[in-house]
Short mmCIF file of C-alpha atoms in Angstrom, two decimals:
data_model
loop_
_atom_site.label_atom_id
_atom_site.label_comp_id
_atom_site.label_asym_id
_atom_site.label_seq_id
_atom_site.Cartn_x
_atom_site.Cartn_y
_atom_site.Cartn_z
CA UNK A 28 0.17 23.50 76.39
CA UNK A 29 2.61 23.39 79.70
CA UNK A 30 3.79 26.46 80.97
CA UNK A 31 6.42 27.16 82.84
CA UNK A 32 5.44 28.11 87.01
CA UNK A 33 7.63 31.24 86.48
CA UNK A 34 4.56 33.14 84.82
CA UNK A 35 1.11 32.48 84.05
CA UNK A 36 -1.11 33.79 81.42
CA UNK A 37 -3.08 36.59 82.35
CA UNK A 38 -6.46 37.62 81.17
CA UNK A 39 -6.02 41.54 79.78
CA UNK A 40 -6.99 44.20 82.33
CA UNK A 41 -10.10 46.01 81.02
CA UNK A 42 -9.04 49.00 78.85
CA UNK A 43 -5.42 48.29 79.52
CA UNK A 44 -3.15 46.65 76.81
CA UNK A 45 -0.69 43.89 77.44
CA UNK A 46 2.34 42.25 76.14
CA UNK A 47 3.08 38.61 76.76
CA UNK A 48 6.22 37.02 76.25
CA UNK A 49 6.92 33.07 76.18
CA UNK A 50 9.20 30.78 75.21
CA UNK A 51 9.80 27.40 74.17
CA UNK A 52 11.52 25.10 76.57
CA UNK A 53 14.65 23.71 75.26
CA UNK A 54 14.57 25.49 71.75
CA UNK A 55 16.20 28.92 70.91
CA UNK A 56 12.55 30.77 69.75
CA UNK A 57 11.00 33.07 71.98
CA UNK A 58 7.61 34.37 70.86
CA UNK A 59 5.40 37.89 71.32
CA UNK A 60 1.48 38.46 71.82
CA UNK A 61 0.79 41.92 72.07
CA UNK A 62 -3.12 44.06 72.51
CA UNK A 63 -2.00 47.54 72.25
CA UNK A 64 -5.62 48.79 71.22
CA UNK A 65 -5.96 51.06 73.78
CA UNK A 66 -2.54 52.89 72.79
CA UNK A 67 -3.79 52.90 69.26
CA UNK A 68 -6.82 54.69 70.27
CA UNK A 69 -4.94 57.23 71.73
CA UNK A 70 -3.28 57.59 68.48
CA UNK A 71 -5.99 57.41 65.93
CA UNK A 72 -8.46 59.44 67.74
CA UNK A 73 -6.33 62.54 67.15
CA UNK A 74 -5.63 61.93 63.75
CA UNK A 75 -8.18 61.74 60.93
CA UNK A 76 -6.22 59.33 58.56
CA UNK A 77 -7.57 57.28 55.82
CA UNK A 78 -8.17 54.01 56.33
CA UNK A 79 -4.88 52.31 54.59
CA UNK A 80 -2.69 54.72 55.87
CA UNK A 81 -3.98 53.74 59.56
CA UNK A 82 -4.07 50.34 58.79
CA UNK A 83 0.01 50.31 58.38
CA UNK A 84 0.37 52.90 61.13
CA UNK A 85 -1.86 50.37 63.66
CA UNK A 86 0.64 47.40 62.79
CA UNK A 87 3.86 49.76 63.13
CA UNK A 88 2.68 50.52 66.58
CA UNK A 89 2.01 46.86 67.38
CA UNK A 90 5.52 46.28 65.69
CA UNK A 91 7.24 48.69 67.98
CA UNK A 92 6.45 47.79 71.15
CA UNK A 93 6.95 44.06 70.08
CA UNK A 94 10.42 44.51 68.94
CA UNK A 95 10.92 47.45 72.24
CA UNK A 96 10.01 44.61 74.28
CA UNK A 97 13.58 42.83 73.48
CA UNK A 98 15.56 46.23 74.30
CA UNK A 99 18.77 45.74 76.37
CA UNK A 100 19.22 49.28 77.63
CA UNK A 101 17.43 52.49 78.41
CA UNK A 102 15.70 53.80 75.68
CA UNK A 103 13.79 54.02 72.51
CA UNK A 104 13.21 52.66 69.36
CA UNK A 105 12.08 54.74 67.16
CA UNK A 106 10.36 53.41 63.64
CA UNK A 107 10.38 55.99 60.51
CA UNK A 108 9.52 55.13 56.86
CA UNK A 109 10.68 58.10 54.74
CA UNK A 110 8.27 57.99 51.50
CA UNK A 111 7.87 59.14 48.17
CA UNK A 112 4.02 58.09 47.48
CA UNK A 113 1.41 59.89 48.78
CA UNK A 114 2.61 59.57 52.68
CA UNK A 115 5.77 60.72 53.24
CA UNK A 116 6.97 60.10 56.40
CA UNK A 117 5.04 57.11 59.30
CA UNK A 118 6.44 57.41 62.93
CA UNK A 119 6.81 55.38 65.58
CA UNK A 120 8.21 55.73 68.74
CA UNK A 121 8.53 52.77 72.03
CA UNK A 122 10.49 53.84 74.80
CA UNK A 123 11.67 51.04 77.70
CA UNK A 124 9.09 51.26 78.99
CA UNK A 125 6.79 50.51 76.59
CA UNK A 126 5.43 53.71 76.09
CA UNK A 127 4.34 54.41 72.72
CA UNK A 128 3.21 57.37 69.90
CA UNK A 129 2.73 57.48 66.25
CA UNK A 130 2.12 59.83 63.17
CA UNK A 131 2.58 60.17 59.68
CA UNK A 132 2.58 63.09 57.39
CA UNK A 133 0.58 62.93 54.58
CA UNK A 134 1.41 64.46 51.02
CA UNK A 135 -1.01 67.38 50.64
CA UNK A 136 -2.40 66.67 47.26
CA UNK A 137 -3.07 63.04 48.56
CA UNK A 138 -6.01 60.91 47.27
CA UNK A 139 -5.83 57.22 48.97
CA UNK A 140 -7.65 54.48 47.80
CA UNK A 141 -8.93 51.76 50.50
CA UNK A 142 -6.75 48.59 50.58
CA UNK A 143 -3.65 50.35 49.25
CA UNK A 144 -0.52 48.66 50.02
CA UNK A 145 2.83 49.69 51.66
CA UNK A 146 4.88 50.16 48.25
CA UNK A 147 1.48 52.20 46.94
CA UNK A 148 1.42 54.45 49.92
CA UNK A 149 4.96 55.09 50.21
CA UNK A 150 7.12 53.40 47.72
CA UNK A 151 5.50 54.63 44.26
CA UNK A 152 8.99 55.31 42.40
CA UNK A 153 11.34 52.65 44.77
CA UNK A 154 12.51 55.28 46.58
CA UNK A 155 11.29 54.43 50.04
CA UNK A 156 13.26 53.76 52.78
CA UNK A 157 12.62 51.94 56.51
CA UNK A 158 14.78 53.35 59.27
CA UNK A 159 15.15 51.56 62.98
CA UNK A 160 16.76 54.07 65.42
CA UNK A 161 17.96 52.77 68.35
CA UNK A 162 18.78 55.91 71.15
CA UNK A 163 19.65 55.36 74.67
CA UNK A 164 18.64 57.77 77.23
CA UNK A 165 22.53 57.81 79.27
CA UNK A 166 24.09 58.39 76.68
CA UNK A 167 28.17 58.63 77.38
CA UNK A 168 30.14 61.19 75.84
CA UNK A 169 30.42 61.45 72.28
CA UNK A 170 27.63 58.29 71.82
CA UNK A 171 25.82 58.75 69.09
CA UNK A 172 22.13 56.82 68.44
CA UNK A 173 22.48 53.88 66.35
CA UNK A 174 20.49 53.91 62.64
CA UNK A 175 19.74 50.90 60.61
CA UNK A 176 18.27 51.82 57.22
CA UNK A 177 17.15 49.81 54.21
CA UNK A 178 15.15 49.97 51.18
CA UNK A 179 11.80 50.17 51.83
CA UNK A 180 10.89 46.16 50.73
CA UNK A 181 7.52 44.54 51.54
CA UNK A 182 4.02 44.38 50.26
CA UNK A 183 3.56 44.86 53.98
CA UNK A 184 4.44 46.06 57.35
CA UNK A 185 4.92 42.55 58.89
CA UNK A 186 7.56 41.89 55.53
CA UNK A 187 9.12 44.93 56.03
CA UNK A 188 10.22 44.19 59.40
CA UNK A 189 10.96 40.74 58.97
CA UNK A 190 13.57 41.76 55.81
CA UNK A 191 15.17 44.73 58.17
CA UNK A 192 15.46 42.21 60.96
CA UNK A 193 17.16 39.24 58.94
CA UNK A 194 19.55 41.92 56.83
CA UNK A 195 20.29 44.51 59.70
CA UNK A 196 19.97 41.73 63.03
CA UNK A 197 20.63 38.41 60.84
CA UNK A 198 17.77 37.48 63.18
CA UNK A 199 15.20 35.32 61.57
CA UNK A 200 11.92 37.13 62.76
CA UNK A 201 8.10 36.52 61.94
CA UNK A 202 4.93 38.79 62.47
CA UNK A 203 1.56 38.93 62.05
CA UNK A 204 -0.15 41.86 62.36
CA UNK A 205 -3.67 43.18 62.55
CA UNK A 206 -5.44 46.30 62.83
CA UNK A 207 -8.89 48.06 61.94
CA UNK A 208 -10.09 51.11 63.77
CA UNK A 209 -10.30 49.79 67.50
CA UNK A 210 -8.10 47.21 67.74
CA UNK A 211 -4.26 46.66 67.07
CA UNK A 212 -3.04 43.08 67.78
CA UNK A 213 -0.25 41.15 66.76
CA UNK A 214 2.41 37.96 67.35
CA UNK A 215 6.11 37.97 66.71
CA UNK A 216 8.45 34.69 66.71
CA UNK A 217 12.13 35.42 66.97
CA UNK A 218 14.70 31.79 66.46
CA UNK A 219 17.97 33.23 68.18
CA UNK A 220 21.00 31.85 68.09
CA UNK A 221 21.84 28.04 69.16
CA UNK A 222 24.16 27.71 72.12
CA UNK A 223 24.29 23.56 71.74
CA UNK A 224 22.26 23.27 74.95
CA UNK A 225 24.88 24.52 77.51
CA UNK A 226 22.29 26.79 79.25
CA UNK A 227 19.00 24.52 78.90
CA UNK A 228 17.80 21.80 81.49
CA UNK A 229 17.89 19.40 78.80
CA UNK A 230 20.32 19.69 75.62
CA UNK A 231 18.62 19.95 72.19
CA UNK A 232 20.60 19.46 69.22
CA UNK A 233 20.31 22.32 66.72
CA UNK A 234 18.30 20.46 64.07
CA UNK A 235 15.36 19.71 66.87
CA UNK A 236 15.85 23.23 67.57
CA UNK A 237 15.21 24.09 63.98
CA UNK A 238 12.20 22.11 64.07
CA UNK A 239 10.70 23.85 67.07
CA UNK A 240 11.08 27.01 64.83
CA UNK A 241 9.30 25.65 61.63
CA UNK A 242 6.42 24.43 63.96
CA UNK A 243 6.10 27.47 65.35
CA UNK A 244 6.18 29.76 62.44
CA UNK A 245 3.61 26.96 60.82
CA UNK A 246 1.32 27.70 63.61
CA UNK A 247 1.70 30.53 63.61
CA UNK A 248 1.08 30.80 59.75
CA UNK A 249 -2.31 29.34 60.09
CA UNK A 250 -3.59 32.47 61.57
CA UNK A 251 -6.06 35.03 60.08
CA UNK A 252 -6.18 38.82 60.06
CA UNK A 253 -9.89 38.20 61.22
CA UNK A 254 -9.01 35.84 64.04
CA UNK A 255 -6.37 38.30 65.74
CA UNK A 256 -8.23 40.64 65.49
CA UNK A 257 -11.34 39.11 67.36
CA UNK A 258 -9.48 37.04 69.52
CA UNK A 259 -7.49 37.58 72.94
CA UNK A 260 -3.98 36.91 73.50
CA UNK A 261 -4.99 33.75 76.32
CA UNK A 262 -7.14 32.21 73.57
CA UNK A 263 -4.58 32.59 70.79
CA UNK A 264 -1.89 30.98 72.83
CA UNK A 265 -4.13 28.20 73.99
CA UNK A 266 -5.16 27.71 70.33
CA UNK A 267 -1.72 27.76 68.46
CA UNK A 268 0.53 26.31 71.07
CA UNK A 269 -1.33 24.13 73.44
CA UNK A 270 0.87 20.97 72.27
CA UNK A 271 3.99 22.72 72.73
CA UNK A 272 6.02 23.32 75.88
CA UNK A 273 6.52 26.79 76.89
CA UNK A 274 7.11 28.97 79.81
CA UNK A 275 5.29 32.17 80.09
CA UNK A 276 6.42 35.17 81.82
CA UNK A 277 4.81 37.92 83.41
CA UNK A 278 3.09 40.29 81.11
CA UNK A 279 3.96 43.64 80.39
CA UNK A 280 1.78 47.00 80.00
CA UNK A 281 2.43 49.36 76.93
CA UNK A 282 0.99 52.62 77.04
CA UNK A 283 0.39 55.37 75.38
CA UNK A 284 2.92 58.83 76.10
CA UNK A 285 4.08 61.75 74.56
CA UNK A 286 7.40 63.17 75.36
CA UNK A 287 7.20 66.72 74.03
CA UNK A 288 7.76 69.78 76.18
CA UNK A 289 7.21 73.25 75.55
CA UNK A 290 11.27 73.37 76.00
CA UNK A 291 11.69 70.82 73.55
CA UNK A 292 9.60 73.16 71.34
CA UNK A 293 11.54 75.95 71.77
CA UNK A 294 14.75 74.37 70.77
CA UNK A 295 13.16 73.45 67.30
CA UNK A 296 12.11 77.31 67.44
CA UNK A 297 16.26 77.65 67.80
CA UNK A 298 17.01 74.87 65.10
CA UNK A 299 14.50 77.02 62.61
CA UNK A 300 16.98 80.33 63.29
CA UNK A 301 16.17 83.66 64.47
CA UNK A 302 15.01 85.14 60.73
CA UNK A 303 12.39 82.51 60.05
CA UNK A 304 10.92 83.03 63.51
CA UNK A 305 10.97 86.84 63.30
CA UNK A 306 9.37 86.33 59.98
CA UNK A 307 6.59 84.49 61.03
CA UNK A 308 5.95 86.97 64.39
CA UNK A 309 6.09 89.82 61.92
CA UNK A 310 3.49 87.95 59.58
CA UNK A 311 1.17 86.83 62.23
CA UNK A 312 2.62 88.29 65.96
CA UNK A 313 3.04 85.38 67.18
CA UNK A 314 4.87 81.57 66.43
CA UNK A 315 1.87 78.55 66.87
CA UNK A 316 3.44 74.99 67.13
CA UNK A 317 1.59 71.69 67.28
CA UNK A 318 2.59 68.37 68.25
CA UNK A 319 2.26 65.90 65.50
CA UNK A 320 1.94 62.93 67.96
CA UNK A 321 -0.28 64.19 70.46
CA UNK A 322 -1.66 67.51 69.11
CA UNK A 323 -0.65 69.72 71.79
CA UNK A 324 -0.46 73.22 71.21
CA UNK A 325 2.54 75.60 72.05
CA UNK A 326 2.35 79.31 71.49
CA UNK A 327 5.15 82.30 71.80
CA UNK A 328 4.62 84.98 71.87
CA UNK A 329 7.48 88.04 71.04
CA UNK A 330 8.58 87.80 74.40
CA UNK A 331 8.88 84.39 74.22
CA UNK A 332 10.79 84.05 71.13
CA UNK A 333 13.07 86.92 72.25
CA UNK A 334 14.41 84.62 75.42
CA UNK A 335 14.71 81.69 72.94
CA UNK A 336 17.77 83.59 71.19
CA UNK A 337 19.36 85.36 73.92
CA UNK A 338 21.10 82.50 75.20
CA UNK A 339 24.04 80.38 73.32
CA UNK A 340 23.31 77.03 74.58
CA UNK A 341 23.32 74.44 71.57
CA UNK A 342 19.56 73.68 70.32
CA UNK A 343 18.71 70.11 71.21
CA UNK A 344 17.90 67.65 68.03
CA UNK A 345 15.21 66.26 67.68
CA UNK A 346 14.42 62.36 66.42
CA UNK A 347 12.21 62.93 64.67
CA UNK A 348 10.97 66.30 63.47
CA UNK A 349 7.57 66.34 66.02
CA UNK A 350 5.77 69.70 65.57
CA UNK A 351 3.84 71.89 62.66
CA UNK A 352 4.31 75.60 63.07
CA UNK A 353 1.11 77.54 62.16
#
């Protein structure tokens, strides 16, 4: 494999995850490793999931940052499948900066088998549907976030993306994802469109191009859950590519971060509505909120809620819903 002397390959920092980006010289496909294990930690240790439903949850976050990675502005993506099986709603959210959490709300009555699928866990009657939000943090006047949704269509997380990307991006995109309960690993090849050669050091025609692609994904394709999962990103490379020509950039470090504020609570307090607050003080004297992401805990008191309503400033949305009351 020849690299390029822009970047090198760098070993992981212990306990700190990385994201390494490459591409191939004088082909349109840029490729992805990412180790975001210790960001899943972060996530799974505050959540008590069953195995399948973390399984999917560890590859969206994997997913995320991969496809965050690519962002052209200041912002987040943020990852939802709405679901009508036994989890009804997965969340993920990648800022930028590659700052990452998850959740997913589970239906109460749930019983979830080991090994169940994506359309099992959240697409039981074809209702299911995958939503990519994309919402800059300048936004200009009147800007809106952008919202891509689709029917929810994949045995699995790495199909589901790959179908969003190549109906909502017409960007032909491959994954493969891993996760268990300590690590979350995956690889993502993107071929982008052909410019003829105008900005490369030596022109390729578009059906070497194409070949570059088909290699790659056939590498690629020879890989095993088992083998990303046990293996680093410097070893994978070296393993799948060491024929090819690519340069290598400097890596990048996802983390894990939650973005909710006790003011960002109160304005859901404000999107609930006066009644339903004074409802719950009356029933229990005072209004308990927890993060879903992180697991923080907000309380207000009477006091509290009484300063929420006495001014008329607009209640801030929230994308997505983030808190349980209790």
């Amino acid at each position: 494999m020849s690299t390029d002397t822009s970047g090198a390959i760098a070993a992981p920092t212990a306990g700190r995850d990385t994201l390494q980006k490459f591409i191939f010289d004088n082909a349109a496909v840029r490729g992805q490793f990412i180790d975001v294990s210790s960001t899943w930690q972060e996530v799974v240790t505050r959540h008590a999931y069953p195995l399948a439903v973390k399984k999917v949850l560890g590859e969206m976050v994997a997913a995320a940052a991969l496809l965050s990675a690519n962002l052209k502005f200041n912002g987040s993506i943020i990852m939802q499948i709405h679901g009508d099986g036994p989890v009804r709603l997965m969340v993920v959210e990648c800022d930028s900066d590659l700052r990452l959490r998850a959740t997913a709300k589970l239906d109460p009555d749930a019983e979830i088998v080991d090994g169940s699928t994506v359309p099992q866990l959240m697409n039981a009657n074809g209702k299911g549907r995958f939503i990519i939000t994309l919402d800059p943090a300048d936004k200009v006047p009147g800007q809106q976030p952008y919202q891509g949704i689709v029917p929810l269509d994949g045995d699995d997380m790495a199909t589901v993306i790959e179908n969003y990307m190549l109906r909502s991006e017409q960007l032909d995109t491959r994954l493969w994802l891993a996760t268990d309960d300590t690590t979350s690993r995956g690889l993502l090849l993107q071929k982008l469109p052909h410019h003829g050669g105008k900005a490369e050091a030596t022109p390729v025609s578009e059906d070497d191009a194409l070949d570059t692609w088909n290699r790659a994904v056939m590498l690629a394709s020879t890989l095993k859950e088992e083998e990303i999962l046990a293996t680093d990103i410097d070893t994978l490379m070296q393993r799948l590519f060491w024929e090819e020509t690519i340069r290598v950039f400097d890596p990048l470090h996802p983390s894990f971060h939650c973005t909710c504020t006790r003011e960002k609570v109160g304005n859901m307090l404000k999107m609930l509505g006066e009644q339903e607050v004074n409802e719950t003080l009356a029933e229990i004297g005072h209004v308990g909120v927890n993060c879903d992401f992180c697991g923080q805990h907000y309380d207000f008191d009477k006091v509290d809620c009484a300063q929420l309503f006495m001014t008329d400033a607009p209640a801030e949305v929230l994308i997505p819903p983030a808190t349980s009351i209790n």
